[in-house]
Amino acid sequence: MKGISLMKLSCAEAAELCTKAEYKETSLREKIRLKLHLYFCRTCKDYHKNNKKLSGLLKKADLKTCSSQEKEHLKNKIKSEHSQISQQQKKQ
Amino acid sequence: MEENSLHPDKWVDRYADYLFNYTITRVNDREVANDIISETFLAGLKSMKNYKGEASERTWLISILKRKIIDHYRKNNSAKGQAEVKMNFPDSDNEGDWLEEKVADLTDMTAEDQMENRELGLAILECMDQLNEKQAAIFKMKTIDGVDTEAICNEFNISPSNLWVIIHRARTSLAKCLEKNWF
């Protein structure tokens, strides 16, 4: 019976596991289930390929974000400056 | 899209990452990039009344940012006196005449590659705008900053399976958008 439960995986579930696999956070059981599903399902296999491509692109783009600290700092700066400017405009 | 107007209180959340990527590929220094961005935002605030609403908020901010980056280059150059051009001539005294040293390294990134990557990054960020804010925030944390699943779940108060659904949806719409705009 256990073998059967390993095989039961809908395409929607498989697609989610694909995403999880891109971040290398699938458990062994999930890995086996996904592999089995991809073996049978052409559509999901293509999807898996595209997903991998997307990961590659994301890696290649080498995006960087401002840290939340820097953002907080920027926000405060804008806030104070904004209120200053609007006060000046009121005076005028 | 509705009529263009400015919302300075949302600038940081909406555009900080985009502007940051735009800047860092051009100045190569986190601190300088941050300074330039904050200057850009402040300059934007000061000239808000000149905004006519013809361009989108982002385009408008980018046009300010471009000027700030040029200013930065100018300042750097005048500090040094003039632009410096460095060239490496093969020095036969110090090095052997190995062929490897004279032939260009093909694995090196060419200028074209770099430019393409630069544009790719901006295209991805633009596509991310189409996600809703929570999706985008979670996706960025997971993919770009590489934060642990558990930490993100705690911060947004969601379950891990919930998180994977969100990321999965984000990736799917991102892939669609990139297919349209990039390939």
Coordinates of C-alpha atoms in Angstrom, one line a residue:
Chain A
M1 CA 0.0 0.0 0.0
K2 CA 2.8 2.3 0.8
G3 CA 4.0 2.2 -2.7
I4 CA 0.7 3.3 -4.0
S5 CA 0.6 6.3 -1.8
L6 CA 3.9 7.3 -3.1
M7 CA 2.5 7.3 -6.6
K8 CA -0.6 9.4 -5.9
L9 CA 0.3 12.9 -6.8
S10 CA -1.8 15.3 -8.7
C11 CA -0.2 17.7 -11.2
A12 CA -1.0 20.7 -9.1
E13 CA 0.8 19.1 -6.2
A14 CA 3.7 18.1 -8.4
A15 CA 4.0 21.7 -9.6
E16 CA 4.3 22.9 -6.1
L17 CA 6.9 20.3 -5.3
C18 CA 8.8 21.5 -8.3
T19 CA 9.0 25.0 -6.8
K20 CA 10.1 23.6 -3.5
A21 CA 12.7 21.5 -5.2
E22 CA 14.2 24.7 -6.8
Y23 CA 15.0 25.8 -3.3
K24 CA 16.3 22.4 -2.3
E25 CA 13.9 22.0 0.5
T26 CA 12.1 18.8 -0.5
S27 CA 12.2 15.8 1.8
L28 CA 13.4 12.5 0.5
R29 CA 9.8 11.2 0.3
E30 CA 8.8 14.3 -1.7
K31 CA 11.8 13.9 -4.0
I32 CA 10.8 10.3 -4.8
R33 CA 7.2 11.3 -5.4
L34 CA 8.2 14.1 -7.7
K35 CA 10.6 12.0 -9.7
L36 CA 8.0 9.3 -10.2
H37 CA 5.5 11.8 -11.3
L38 CA 7.8 13.5 -13.7
Y39 CA 8.6 10.1 -15.2
F40 CA 5.0 9.6 -16.2
C41 CA 3.8 13.2 -16.8
R42 CA 5.1 15.0 -19.9
T43 CA 3.4 18.3 -19.0
C44 CA 4.9 18.5 -15.5
K45 CA 8.3 17.6 -17.0
D46 CA 8.1 20.6 -19.3
Y47 CA 7.0 22.7 -16.4
H48 CA 9.9 21.5 -14.3
K49 CA 12.3 22.4 -17.1
N50 CA 10.9 25.9 -17.4
N51 CA 11.1 26.3 -13.6
K52 CA 14.7 25.4 -13.7
K53 CA 15.3 28.0 -16.5
L54 CA 13.7 30.6 -14.3
S55 CA 16.0 29.8 -11.5
G56 CA 18.9 30.1 -13.8
L57 CA 17.7 33.5 -15.0
L58 CA 17.2 34.7 -11.4
K59 CA 20.7 33.6 -10.6
K60 CA 22.2 35.2 -13.6
A61 CA 20.5 38.5 -13.0
D62 CA 22.2 38.5 -9.6
L63 CA 19.6 40.8 -8.0
K64 CA 20.4 42.7 -4.9
T65 CA 18.0 44.3 -2.5
C66 CA 18.4 47.1 -0.1
S67 CA 18.4 45.7 3.4
S68 CA 15.3 46.5 5.5
Q69 CA 17.5 48.7 7.7
E70 CA 18.5 50.8 4.8
K71 CA 14.9 51.0 3.7
E72 CA 13.7 52.1 7.1
H73 CA 16.4 54.8 7.1
L74 CA 15.3 56.0 3.7
K75 CA 11.6 56.0 4.7
N76 CA 12.3 58.2 7.8
K77 CA 14.4 60.6 5.7
I78 CA 11.6 60.9 3.2
K79 CA 9.0 61.4 5.9
S80 CA 10.8 64.2 7.7
E81 CA 11.7 65.9 4.4
H82 CA 8.2 65.6 3.1
S83 CA 6.6 67.1 6.2
Q84 CA 9.2 69.9 6.1
I85 CA 8.4 70.8 2.5
S86 CA 4.6 70.7 3.0
Q87 CA 5.0 73.0 6.0
Q88 CA 6.9 75.5 3.9
Q89 CA 4.3 75.4 1.2
K90 CA 1.6 76.1 3.8
K91 CA 3.5 79.2 5.0
Q92 CA 3.7 80.5 1.5
Chain B
M1 CA -3.7 52.5 -15.1
E2 CA -5.3 55.4 -13.5
E3 CA -3.9 58.9 -13.7
N4 CA -0.3 59.2 -12.6
S5 CA 0.3 60.8 -9.3
L6 CA 3.0 60.7 -6.7
H7 CA 2.9 58.8 -3.4
P8 CA 6.2 59.6 -1.6
D9 CA 5.3 57.5 1.4
K10 CA 5.2 54.4 -0.9
W11 CA 8.4 55.2 -2.9
V12 CA 10.7 53.1 -0.8
D13 CA 8.6 49.9 -0.8
R14 CA 7.8 50.2 -4.5
Y15 CA 11.0 51.5 -6.1
A16 CA 13.9 51.2 -3.7
D17 CA 14.9 47.7 -4.9
Y18 CA 14.6 48.7 -8.6
L19 CA 16.5 51.9 -8.2
F20 CA 19.1 50.1 -6.1
N21 CA 19.7 47.5 -8.8
Y22 CA 19.9 50.1 -11.4
T23 CA 22.5 52.1 -9.4
I24 CA 24.6 49.3 -8.1
T25 CA 25.3 47.9 -11.6
R26 CA 26.7 51.3 -12.5
V27 CA 28.6 52.4 -9.4
N28 CA 29.6 49.0 -7.9
D29 CA 29.4 50.2 -4.3
R30 CA 26.6 49.6 -1.8
E31 CA 27.1 52.7 0.2
V32 CA 27.5 55.0 -2.8
A33 CA 24.4 53.4 -4.3
N34 CA 22.4 54.1 -1.1
D35 CA 23.5 57.6 -1.0
I36 CA 22.5 58.2 -4.6
I37 CA 19.1 56.7 -4.0
S38 CA 18.4 58.8 -1.0
E39 CA 19.5 61.9 -2.9
T40 CA 17.2 60.9 -5.7
F41 CA 14.2 60.5 -3.4
L42 CA 14.9 63.9 -1.7
A43 CA 15.3 65.6 -5.1
G44 CA 12.1 64.0 -6.1
L45 CA 10.3 65.4 -3.1
K46 CA 11.7 68.9 -3.8
S47 CA 10.5 69.0 -7.4
M48 CA 7.2 67.3 -6.8
K49 CA 5.3 70.3 -8.0
N50 CA 7.1 70.0 -11.4
Y51 CA 5.7 66.5 -11.9
K52 CA 3.1 66.8 -14.6
G53 CA 1.8 63.2 -14.6
E54 CA 2.9 62.5 -18.1
A55 CA 5.3 59.7 -17.2
S56 CA 4.8 57.0 -14.6
E57 CA 6.1 57.5 -11.1
R58 CA 8.9 55.1 -11.8
T59 CA 10.0 56.6 -15.1
W60 CA 10.1 60.0 -13.4
L61 CA 12.2 58.7 -10.5
I62 CA 14.6 56.9 -12.9
S63 CA 15.1 60.1 -14.9
I64 CA 16.2 61.9 -11.6
L65 CA 18.3 58.9 -10.7
K66 CA 20.2 59.0 -14.0
R67 CA 21.1 62.6 -13.4
K68 CA 22.3 61.8 -9.9
I69 CA 24.5 59.0 -11.2
I70 CA 26.0 61.3 -13.8
D71 CA 26.6 63.9 -11.1
H72 CA 28.4 61.2 -9.1
Y73 CA 30.7 60.3 -12.0
R74 CA 31.4 64.0 -12.5
K75 CA 32.3 64.5 -8.9
N76 CA 34.6 61.5 -9.0
N77 CA 36.4 62.7 -12.1
S78 CA 36.9 66.3 -10.9
A79 CA 38.3 65.0 -7.7
K80 CA 41.0 63.1 -9.6
G81 CA 41.6 65.9 -11.9
Q82 CA 40.6 63.9 -15.0
A83 CA 39.4 60.6 -16.1
E84 CA 42.0 57.9 -15.7
V85 CA 42.6 55.4 -18.4
K86 CA 44.4 52.3 -17.4
M87 CA 46.1 50.0 -19.8
N88 CA 48.0 46.8 -19.3
F89 CA 50.9 46.4 -21.6
P90 CA 52.4 42.9 -21.7
D91 CA 55.6 43.2 -19.7
S92 CA 58.1 40.7 -21.1
D93 CA 60.6 41.3 -18.2
N94 CA 58.3 40.0 -15.5
E95 CA 56.3 37.3 -17.2
G96 CA 57.1 34.4 -19.4
D97 CA 55.9 34.6 -22.9
W98 CA 53.1 32.1 -22.4
L99 CA 50.4 32.1 -24.9
E100 CA 47.8 31.9 -22.2
E101 CA 48.7 35.4 -21.0
K102 CA 48.2 36.9 -24.4
V103 CA 45.0 35.3 -25.4
A104 CA 41.8 36.7 -24.1
D105 CA 40.1 34.5 -21.5
L106 CA 36.9 33.3 -23.1
T107 CA 35.2 32.5 -19.8
D108 CA 35.6 36.1 -18.8
M109 CA 32.3 38.0 -18.9
T110 CA 32.2 40.3 -21.9
A111 CA 30.7 43.8 -21.7
E112 CA 27.7 42.5 -23.7
D113 CA 27.0 39.8 -21.1
Q114 CA 27.1 42.2 -18.3
M115 CA 24.8 44.6 -20.1
E116 CA 22.4 41.7 -20.8
N117 CA 22.4 40.7 -17.2
R118 CA 21.8 44.2 -16.1
E119 CA 18.7 44.5 -18.3
L120 CA 17.6 41.1 -17.2
G121 CA 17.7 42.1 -13.6
L122 CA 15.6 45.2 -14.3
A123 CA 13.1 43.2 -16.4
I124 CA 12.6 40.7 -13.5
L125 CA 12.1 43.5 -11.0
E126 CA 9.6 45.2 -13.3
C127 CA 7.7 41.9 -13.6
M128 CA 7.7 41.6 -9.8
D129 CA 5.6 44.8 -9.7
Q130 CA 2.7 42.8 -11.1
L131 CA 2.7 40.5 -8.1
N132 CA 0.8 41.7 -5.1
E133 CA 2.8 43.3 -2.3
K134 CA 2.8 40.3 0.1
Q135 CA 3.8 37.9 -2.7
A136 CA 6.6 40.1 -3.9
A137 CA 7.9 40.6 -0.4
I138 CA 8.0 36.9 0.4
F139 CA 9.4 36.0 -3.0
K140 CA 12.2 38.5 -2.6
M141 CA 13.1 37.3 0.8
K142 CA 13.2 33.7 -0.2
T143 CA 14.9 34.0 -3.6
I144 CA 17.1 37.0 -3.4
D145 CA 18.0 37.3 0.3
G146 CA 17.8 33.5 0.9
V147 CA 16.1 33.8 4.2
D148 CA 15.1 30.5 5.9
T149 CA 11.6 29.2 5.3
E150 CA 10.9 29.2 9.1
A151 CA 12.0 32.8 9.6
I152 CA 9.7 34.0 6.8
C153 CA 6.8 32.0 8.1
N154 CA 7.3 33.5 11.5
E155 CA 7.5 37.0 10.2
F156 CA 4.4 36.8 8.0
N157 CA 2.6 34.4 10.3
I158 CA 1.8 31.8 7.7
S159 CA 2.3 28.0 7.5
P160 CA 5.1 26.5 5.4
S161 CA 2.7 25.0 2.9
N162 CA 1.1 28.4 2.7
L163 CA 4.5 29.9 1.9
W164 CA 5.2 27.4 -0.8
V165 CA 1.8 28.1 -2.5
I166 CA 2.6 31.8 -2.4
I167 CA 6.1 31.3 -3.9
H168 CA 4.8 28.9 -6.4
R169 CA 2.2 31.4 -7.6
A170 CA 4.8 34.2 -7.7
R171 CA 7.1 32.1 -9.8
T172 CA 4.4 31.1 -12.2
S173 CA 3.3 34.7 -12.9
L174 CA 6.9 35.8 -13.1
A175 CA 7.7 33.2 -15.6
K176 CA 4.7 34.2 -17.7
C177 CA 5.7 37.9 -17.6
L178 CA 9.3 37.2 -18.5
E179 CA 8.2 35.0 -21.4
K180 CA 6.3 38.0 -22.7
N181 CA 8.9 40.7 -22.1
W182 CA 12.2 39.0 -22.2
F183 CA 12.3 36.2 -24.7

